[in-house]
Coordinates of C-alpha atoms and ligand atoms in Angstrom, one line a residue:
X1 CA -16.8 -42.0 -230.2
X2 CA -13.7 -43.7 -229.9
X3 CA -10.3 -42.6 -228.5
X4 CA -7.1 -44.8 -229.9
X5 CA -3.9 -44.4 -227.9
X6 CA -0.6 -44.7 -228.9
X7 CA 0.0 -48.4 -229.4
X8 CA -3.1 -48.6 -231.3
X9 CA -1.7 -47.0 -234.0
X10 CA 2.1 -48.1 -234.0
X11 CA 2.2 -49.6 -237.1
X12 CA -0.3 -50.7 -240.5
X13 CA -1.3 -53.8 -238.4
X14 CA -2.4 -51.6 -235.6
X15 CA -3.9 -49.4 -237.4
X16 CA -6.0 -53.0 -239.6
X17 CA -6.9 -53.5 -236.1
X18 CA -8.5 -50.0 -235.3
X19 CA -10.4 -50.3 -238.7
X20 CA -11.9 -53.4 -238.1
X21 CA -13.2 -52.2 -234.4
X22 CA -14.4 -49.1 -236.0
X23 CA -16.2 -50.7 -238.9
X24 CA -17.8 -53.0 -236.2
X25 CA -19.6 -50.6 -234.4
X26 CA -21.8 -47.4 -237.0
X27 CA -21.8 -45.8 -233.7
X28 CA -18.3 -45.1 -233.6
X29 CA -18.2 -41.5 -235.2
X30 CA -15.6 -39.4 -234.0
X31 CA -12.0 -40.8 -233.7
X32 CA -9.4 -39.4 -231.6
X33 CA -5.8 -40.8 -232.0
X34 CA -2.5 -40.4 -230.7
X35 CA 0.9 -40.5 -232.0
X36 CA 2.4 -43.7 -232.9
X37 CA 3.7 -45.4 -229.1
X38 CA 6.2 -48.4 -228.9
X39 CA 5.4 -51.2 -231.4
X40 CA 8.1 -53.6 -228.9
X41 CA 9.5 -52.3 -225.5
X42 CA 12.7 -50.6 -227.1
X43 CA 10.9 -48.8 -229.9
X44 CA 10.3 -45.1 -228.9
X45 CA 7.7 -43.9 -229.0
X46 CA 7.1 -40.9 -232.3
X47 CA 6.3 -37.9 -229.8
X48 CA 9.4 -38.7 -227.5
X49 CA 11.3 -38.1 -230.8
X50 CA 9.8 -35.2 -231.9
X51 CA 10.8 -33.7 -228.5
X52 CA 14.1 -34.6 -228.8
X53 CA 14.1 -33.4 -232.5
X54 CA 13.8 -29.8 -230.2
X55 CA 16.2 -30.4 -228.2
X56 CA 18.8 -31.0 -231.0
X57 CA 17.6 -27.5 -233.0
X58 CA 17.9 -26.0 -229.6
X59 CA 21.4 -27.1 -229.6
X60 CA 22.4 -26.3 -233.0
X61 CA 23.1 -30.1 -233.3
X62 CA 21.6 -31.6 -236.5
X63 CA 18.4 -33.0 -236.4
X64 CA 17.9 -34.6 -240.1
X65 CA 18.2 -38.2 -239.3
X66 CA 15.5 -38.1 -236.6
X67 CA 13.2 -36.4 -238.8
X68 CA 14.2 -39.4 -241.3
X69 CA 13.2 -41.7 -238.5
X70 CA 9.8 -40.6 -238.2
X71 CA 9.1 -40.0 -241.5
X72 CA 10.2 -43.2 -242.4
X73 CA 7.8 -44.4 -240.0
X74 CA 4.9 -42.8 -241.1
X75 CA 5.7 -43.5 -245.2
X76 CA 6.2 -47.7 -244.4
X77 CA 2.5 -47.0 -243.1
X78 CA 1.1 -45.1 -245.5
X79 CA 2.5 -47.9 -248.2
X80 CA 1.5 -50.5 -246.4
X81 CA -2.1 -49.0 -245.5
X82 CA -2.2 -48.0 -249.4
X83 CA -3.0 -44.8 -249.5
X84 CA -1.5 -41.8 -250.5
X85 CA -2.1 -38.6 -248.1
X86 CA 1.3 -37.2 -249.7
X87 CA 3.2 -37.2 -246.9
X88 CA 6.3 -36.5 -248.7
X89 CA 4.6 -32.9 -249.2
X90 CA 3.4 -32.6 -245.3
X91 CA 7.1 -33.7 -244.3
X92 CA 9.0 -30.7 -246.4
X93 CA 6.5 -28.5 -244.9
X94 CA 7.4 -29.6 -241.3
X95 CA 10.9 -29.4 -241.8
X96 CA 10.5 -25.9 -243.4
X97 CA 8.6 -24.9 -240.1
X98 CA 11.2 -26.3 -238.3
X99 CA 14.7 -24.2 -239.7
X100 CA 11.7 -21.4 -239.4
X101 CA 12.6 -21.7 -235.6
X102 CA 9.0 -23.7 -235.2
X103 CA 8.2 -24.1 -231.3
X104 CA 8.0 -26.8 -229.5
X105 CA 4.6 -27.8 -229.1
X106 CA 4.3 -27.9 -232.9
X107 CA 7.0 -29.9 -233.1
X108 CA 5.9 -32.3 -230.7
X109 CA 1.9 -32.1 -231.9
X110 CA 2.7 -33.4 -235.6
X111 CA 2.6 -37.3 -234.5
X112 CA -0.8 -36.5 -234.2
X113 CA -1.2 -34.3 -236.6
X114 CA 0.2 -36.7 -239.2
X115 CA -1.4 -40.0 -237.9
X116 CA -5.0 -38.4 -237.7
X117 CA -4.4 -37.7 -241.4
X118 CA -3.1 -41.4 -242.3
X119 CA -6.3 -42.8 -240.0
X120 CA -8.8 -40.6 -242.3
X121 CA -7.4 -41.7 -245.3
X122 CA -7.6 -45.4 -244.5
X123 CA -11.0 -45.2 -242.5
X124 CA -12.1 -42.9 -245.7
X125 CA -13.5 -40.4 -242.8
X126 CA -13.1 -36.8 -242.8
X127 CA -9.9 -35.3 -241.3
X128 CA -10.6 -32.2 -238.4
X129 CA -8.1 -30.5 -237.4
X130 CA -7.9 -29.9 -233.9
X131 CA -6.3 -26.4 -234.2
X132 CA -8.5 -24.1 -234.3
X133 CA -11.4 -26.5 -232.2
X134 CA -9.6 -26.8 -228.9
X135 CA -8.7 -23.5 -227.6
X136 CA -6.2 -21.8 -225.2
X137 CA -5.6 -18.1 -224.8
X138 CA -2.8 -16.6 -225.2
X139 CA -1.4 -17.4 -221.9
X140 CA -2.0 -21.3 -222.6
X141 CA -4.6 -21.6 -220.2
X142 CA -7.5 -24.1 -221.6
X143 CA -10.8 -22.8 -223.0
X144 CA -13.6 -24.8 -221.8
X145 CA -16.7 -23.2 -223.2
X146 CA -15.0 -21.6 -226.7
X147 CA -13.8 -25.5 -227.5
X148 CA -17.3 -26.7 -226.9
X149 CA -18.5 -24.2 -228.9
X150 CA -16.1 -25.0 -231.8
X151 CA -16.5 -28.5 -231.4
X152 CA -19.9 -29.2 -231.3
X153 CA -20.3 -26.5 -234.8
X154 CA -17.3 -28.0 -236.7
X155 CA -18.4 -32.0 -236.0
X156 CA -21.8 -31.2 -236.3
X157 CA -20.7 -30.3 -240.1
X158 CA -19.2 -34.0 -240.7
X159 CA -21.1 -37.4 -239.9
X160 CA -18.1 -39.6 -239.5
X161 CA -14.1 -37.8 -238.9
X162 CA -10.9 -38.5 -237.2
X163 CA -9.5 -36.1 -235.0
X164 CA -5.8 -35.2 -234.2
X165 CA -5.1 -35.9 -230.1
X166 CA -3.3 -33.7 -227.5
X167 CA -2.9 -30.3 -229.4
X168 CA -5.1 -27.2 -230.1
X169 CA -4.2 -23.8 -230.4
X170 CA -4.4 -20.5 -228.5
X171 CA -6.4 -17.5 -229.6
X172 CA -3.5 -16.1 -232.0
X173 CA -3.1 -19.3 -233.5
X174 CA 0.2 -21.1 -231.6
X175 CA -0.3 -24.4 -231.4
X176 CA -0.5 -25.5 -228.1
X177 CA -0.2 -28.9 -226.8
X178 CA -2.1 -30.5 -223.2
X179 CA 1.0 -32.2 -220.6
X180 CA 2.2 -35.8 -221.8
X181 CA -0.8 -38.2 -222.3
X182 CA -3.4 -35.4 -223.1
X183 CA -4.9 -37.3 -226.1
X184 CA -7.4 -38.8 -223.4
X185 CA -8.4 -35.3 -223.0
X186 CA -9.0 -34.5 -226.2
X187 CA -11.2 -37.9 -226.5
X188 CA -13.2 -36.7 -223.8
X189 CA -13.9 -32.5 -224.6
X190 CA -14.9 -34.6 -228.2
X191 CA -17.3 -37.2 -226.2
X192 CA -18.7 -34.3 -224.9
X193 CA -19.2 -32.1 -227.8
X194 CA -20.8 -34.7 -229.8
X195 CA -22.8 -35.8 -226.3
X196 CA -21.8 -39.3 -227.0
X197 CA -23.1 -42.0 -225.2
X198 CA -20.1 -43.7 -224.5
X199 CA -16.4 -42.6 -224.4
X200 CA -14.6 -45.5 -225.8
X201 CA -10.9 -45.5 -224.7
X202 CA -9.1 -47.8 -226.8
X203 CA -5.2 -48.7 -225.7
X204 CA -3.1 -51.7 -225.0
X205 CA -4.9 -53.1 -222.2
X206 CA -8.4 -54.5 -221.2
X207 CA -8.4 -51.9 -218.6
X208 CA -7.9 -51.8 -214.6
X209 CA -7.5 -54.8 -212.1
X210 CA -8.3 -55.3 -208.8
X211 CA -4.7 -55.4 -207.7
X212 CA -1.4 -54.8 -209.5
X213 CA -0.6 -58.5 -211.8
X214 CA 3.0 -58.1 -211.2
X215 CA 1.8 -58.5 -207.2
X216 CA -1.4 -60.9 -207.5
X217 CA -1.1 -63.7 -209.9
X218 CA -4.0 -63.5 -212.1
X219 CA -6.0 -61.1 -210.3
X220 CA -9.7 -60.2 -210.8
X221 CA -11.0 -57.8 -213.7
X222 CA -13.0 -54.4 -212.5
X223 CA -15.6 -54.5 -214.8
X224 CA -17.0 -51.3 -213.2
X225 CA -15.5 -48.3 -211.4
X226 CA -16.8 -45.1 -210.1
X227 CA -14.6 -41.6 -211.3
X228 CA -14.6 -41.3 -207.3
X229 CA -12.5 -44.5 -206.6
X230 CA -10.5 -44.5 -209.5
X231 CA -9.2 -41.3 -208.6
X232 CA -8.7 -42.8 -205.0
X233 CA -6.4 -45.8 -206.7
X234 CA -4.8 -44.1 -209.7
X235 CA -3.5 -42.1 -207.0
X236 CA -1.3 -44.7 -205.6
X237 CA -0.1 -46.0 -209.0
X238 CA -0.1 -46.8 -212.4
X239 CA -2.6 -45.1 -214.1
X240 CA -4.2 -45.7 -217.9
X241 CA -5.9 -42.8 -218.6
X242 CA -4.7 -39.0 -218.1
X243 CA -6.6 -37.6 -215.4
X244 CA -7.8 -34.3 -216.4
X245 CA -9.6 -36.5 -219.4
X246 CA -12.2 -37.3 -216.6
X247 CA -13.6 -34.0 -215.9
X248 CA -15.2 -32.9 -219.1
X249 CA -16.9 -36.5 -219.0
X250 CA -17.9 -36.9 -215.7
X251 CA -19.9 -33.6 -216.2
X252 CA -22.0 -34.7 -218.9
X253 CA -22.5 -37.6 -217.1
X254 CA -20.6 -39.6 -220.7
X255 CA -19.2 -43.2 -218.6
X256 CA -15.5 -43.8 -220.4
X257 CA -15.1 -47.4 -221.1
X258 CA -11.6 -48.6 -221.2
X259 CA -11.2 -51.3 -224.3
X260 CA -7.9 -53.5 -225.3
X261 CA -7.1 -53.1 -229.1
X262 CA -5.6 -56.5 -229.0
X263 CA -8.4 -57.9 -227.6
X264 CA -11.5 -56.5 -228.6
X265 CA -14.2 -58.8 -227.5
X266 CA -13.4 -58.0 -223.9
X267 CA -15.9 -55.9 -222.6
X268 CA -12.9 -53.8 -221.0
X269 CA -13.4 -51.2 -217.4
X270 CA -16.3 -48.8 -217.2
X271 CA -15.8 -45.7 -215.4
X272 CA -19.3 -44.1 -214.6
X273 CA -20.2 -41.6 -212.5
X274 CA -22.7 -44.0 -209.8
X275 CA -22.0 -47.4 -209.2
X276 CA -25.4 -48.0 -208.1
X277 CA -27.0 -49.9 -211.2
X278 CA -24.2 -51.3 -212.5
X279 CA -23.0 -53.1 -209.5
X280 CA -24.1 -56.1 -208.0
X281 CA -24.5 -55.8 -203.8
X282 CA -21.8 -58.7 -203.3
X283 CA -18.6 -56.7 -204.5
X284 CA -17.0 -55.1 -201.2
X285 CA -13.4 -53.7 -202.5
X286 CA -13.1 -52.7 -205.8
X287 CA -9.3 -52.1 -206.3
X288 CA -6.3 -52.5 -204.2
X289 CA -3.3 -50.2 -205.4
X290 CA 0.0 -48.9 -203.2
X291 CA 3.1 -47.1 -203.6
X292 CA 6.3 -47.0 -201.6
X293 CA 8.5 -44.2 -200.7
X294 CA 6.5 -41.9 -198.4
X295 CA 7.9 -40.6 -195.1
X296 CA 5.8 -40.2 -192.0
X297 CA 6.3 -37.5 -189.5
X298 CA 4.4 -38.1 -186.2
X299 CA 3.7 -36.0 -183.8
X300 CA 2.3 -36.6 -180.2
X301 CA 1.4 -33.5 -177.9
X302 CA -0.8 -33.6 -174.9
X303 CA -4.0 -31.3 -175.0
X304 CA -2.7 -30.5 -178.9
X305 CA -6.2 -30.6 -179.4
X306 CA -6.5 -27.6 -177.1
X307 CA -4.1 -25.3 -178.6
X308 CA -5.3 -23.4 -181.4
X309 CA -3.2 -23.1 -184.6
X310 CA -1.3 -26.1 -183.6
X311 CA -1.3 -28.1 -187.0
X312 CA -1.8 -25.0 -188.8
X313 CA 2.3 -24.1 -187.9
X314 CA 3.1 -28.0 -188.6
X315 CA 1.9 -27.2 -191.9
X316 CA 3.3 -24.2 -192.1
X317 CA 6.7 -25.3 -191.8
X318 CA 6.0 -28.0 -194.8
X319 CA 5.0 -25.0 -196.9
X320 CA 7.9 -22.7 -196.0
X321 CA 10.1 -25.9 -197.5
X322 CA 7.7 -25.8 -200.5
X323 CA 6.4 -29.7 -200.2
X324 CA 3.0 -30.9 -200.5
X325 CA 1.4 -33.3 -197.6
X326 CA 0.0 -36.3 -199.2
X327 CA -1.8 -37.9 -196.3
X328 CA -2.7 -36.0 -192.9
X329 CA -4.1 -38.9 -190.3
X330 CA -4.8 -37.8 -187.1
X331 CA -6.5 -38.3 -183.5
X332 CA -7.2 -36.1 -180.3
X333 CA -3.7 -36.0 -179.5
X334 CA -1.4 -37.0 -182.7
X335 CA -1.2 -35.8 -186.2
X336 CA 0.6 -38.1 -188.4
X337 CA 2.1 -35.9 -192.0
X338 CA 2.9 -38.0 -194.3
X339 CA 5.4 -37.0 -196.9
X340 CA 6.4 -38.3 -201.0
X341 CA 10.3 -39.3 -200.0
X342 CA 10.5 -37.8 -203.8
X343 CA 9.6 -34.6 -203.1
X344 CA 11.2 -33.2 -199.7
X345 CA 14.5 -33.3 -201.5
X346 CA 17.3 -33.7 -198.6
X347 CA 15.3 -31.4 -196.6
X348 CA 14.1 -33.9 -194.1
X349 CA 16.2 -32.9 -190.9
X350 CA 15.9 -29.5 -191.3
X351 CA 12.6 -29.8 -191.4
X352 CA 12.5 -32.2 -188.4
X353 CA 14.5 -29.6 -186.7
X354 CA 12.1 -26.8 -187.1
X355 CA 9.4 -28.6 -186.0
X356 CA 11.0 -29.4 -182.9
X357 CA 11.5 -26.4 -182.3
X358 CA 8.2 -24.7 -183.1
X359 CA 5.8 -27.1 -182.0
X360 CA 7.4 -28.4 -179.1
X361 CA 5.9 -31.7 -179.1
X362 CA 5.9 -34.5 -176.4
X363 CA 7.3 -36.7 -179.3
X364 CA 7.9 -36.6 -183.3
X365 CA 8.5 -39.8 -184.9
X366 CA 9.9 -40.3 -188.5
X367 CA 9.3 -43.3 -190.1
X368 CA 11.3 -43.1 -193.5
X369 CA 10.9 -46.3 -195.2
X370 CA 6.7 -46.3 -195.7
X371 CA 4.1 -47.5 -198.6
X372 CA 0.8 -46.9 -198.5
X373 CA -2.2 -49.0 -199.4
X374 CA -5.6 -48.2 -200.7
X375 CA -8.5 -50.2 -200.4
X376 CA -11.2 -48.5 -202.2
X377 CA -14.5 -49.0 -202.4
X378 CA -18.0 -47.1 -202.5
X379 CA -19.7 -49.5 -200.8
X380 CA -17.4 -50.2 -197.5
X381 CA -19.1 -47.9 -195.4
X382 CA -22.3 -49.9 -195.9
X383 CA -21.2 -53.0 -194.5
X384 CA -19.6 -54.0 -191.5
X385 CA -16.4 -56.3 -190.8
X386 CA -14.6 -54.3 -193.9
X387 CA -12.0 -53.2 -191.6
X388 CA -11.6 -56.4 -189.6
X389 CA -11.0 -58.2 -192.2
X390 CA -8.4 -56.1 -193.6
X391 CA -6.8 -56.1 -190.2
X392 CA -7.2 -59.6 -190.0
X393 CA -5.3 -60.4 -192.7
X394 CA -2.5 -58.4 -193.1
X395 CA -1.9 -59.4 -189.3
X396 CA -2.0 -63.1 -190.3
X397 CA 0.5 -62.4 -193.1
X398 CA 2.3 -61.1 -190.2
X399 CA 2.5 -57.6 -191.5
X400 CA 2.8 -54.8 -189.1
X401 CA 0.6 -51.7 -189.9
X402 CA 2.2 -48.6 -188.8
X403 CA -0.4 -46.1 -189.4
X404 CA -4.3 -46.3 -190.6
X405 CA -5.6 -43.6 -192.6
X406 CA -9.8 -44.0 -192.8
X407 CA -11.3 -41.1 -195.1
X408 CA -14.3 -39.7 -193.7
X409 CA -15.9 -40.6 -196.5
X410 CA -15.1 -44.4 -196.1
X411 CA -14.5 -45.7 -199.4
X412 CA -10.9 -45.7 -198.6
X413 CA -8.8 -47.4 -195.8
X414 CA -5.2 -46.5 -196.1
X415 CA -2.7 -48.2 -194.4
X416 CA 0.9 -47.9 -193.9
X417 CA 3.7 -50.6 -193.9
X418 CA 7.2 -50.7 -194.2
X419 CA 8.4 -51.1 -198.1
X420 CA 9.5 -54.1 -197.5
X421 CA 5.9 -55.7 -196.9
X422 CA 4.1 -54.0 -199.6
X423 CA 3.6 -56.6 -201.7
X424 CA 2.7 -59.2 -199.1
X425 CA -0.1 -57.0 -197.6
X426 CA -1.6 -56.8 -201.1
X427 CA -1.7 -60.1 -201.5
X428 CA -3.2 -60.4 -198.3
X429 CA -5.7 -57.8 -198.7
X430 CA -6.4 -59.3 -202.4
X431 CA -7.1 -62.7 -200.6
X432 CA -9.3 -61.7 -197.9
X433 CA -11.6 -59.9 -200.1
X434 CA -11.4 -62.0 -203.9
X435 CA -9.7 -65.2 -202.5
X436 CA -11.2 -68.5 -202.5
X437 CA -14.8 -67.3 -200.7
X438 CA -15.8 -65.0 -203.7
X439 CA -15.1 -67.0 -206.2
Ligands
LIG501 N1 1.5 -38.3 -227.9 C1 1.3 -37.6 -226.7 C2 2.3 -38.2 -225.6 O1 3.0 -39.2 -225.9 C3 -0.1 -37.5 -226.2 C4 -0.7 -38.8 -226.0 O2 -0.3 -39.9 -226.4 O3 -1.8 -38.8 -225.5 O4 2.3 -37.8 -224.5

């Protein structure tokens, strides 16, 4: 089965493109797509306008030339596709739903809705709705079993069909779309219904790097990654696939294979479950990601080891401001908390204060200007020299690491360094491990 995000079905030559791949393979059964995405970078992308269709209903302001927008979007495709889905039909009901005071997540689930129908058409597959298949109740809250259930009867019913992304419905019937990005999910509740042996993720590119190109110049592809360190590195950053699409997945064991409908030959990122099998023994580090703006609170107390329910009241005090701890490093006698900059909201010297006050500690530090770096990889912790390395290098590049973070489960070293030398230690990192000797 095969997922097809946003930019894969911009426009009719998109879309040529997604026939073509589909045609290639028998295998590719079940397709999930998106709305429309950007076709160039100052396009917008069809869901973005169907929310802001909303907002104008919502403010009495009229919203009849957006909806000319997209449905001028999606008729230029369905003429030059030829075909003939009547649209115009589908369109009049839409805006009828929407003077009918039509909520939001309908509004903002008929990209999909819409494209699924123009993909079926074109691919001559069968369109399956996803309302009705992917469940909620009537709170909103996601139905795992009941859309298996649904899933696996309705698909079993049609060999080959194209499925709408991001939407279902809840018990009553309201539609009921996933958070931004959620066609990945559907993809995967679909690879899982069908028990597919691959979960093709089809989007604009041929899936992750080792380090972030606009830092490394040309840096090495990771042809295989385990669910466990992507999680580690699409922490840090910029991340292609929505991350509650791994669960369903990762339980039936499905591996997700992240493809480039621009480039199809390229064998793309596979995300499996074990590494072991897939990986040859020489890859150390397999991806180097950061992200600046965190703050780090540390905190040095003699014997704090000895007195009970000391970082429990650190903690405490975070939570009484309402913001999360990201990273929480610590030795006998320091705990380091390390804070997004984003989320503490002005709080910071309050927050310093009261922990002055409450913990009484020898020192507190703040260091306010911190990135973080992950290394990941499953197999550091079998092989020595993984730190020294990294050490080494980022102290020839002359960066100065202000605070190490090593998981217990040591397929992560996190370091801190000042924003300012984020991207040198990357490219530092990058070269120790993937420079010149790997090759
Ligand atoms: N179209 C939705 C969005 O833009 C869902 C998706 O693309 O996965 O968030």
């Amino acid at each position: 089965m095969a997922k097809f995000g946003g930019s894969s079905v911009a426009d009719a030559i998109q879309l040529a493109k997604l026939k073509e791949i589909v045609e290639h393979d028998p295998d590719r059964r079940y397709i999930i797509v998106s709305a429309p995405g950007k076709r160039f970078s100052e396009d917008n992308k069809v869901t973005d306008l169907l929310y802001l269709l909303k907002a104008h209903v919502d403010h009495n302001v009229g919203f009849e030339q957006i909806l000319q927008v997209i449905s001028d979007r999606f008729l230029a495709m369905e003429i030059n596709l030829g075909i003939d889905v009547n649209l115009t039909k589908e369109f009049a009901e839409i805006e009828s739903n929407i003077r009918a005071g039509a909520s939001e997540d309908y509004i903002a689930s008929r990209g999909e809705y819409l494209i699924a129908m123009l993909t079926a058409a074109y691919l001559g597959y069968d369109f399956v709705d996803s309302a009705g298949l992917i469940c909620f109740n009537n709170q909103g809250k996601f139905l795992d079993e009941e859309t298996n259930k649904r899933l696996k009867e309705e698909l079993s019913k049609h060999e080959r069909a194209v499925i709408p992304g991001f939407y279902g419905t809840k018990l009553n019937g309201e539609i009921k779309t996933f958070s931004r990005g959620g066609s990945d999910i559907t993809g995967s509740l679909v690879a899982k219904a069908v028990n597919a042996d691959v979960y093709e993720n089809w989007t604009d590119v041929s899936g992750f790097m080792v380090a972030d190109p606009k830092i490394v110049k040309n840096p090495k592809q990771i042809d295989v990654i385990s669910y466990k360190e992507l999680r580690e590195l699409s922490y840090m950053g910029a991340s292609v696939l929505h991350e509650d699409a791994i669960y369903p997945v990762r339980e039936s064991n499905i591996p997700i294979n992240i493809r480039n409908t621009n480039d199809p030959t390229h064998p793309g990122t596979t995300i499996v479950a074990n590494i072991d099998g897939y990986r040859n023994g020489e890859k150390i580090v397999t991806g180097i990601a950061g992200s600046k703006d965190f703050i780090v609170i540390a905190i040095y107390k003699n014997m704090m080891s000895a007195e009970p329910g000391f970082v429990r009241r650190a903690l405490s005090i975070l939570e009484d401001y309402g913001i999360p701890v990201e990273h929480l490093p610590s030795s006998i006698d320091t705990i380091s908390i390390v804070l997004s900059k984003k989320k503490i909201n002005g709080k910071l010297e309050d927050i310093i204060e009261e922990m002055k006050r409450r913990l009484a500690p020898d020192s507190l530090e703040v260091y306010d200007d911190m990135a973080l770096i992950a290394t990941v990889g499953e197999r550091m912790n079998r092989r020595l020299g993984v730190s020294a390395t990294l050490f080494g290098a980022l102290f020839k590049a002359g960066v100065n690491v202000r605070m190490i973070d090593q998981g217990s489960s040591e397929m992560n070293i996190i370091v801190g360094v000042q924003n300012s030398d984020l991207e040198s230690a990357i490219r530092a990192i990058y070269d120790a491990f993937y420079g010149q000797k790997e090759d």
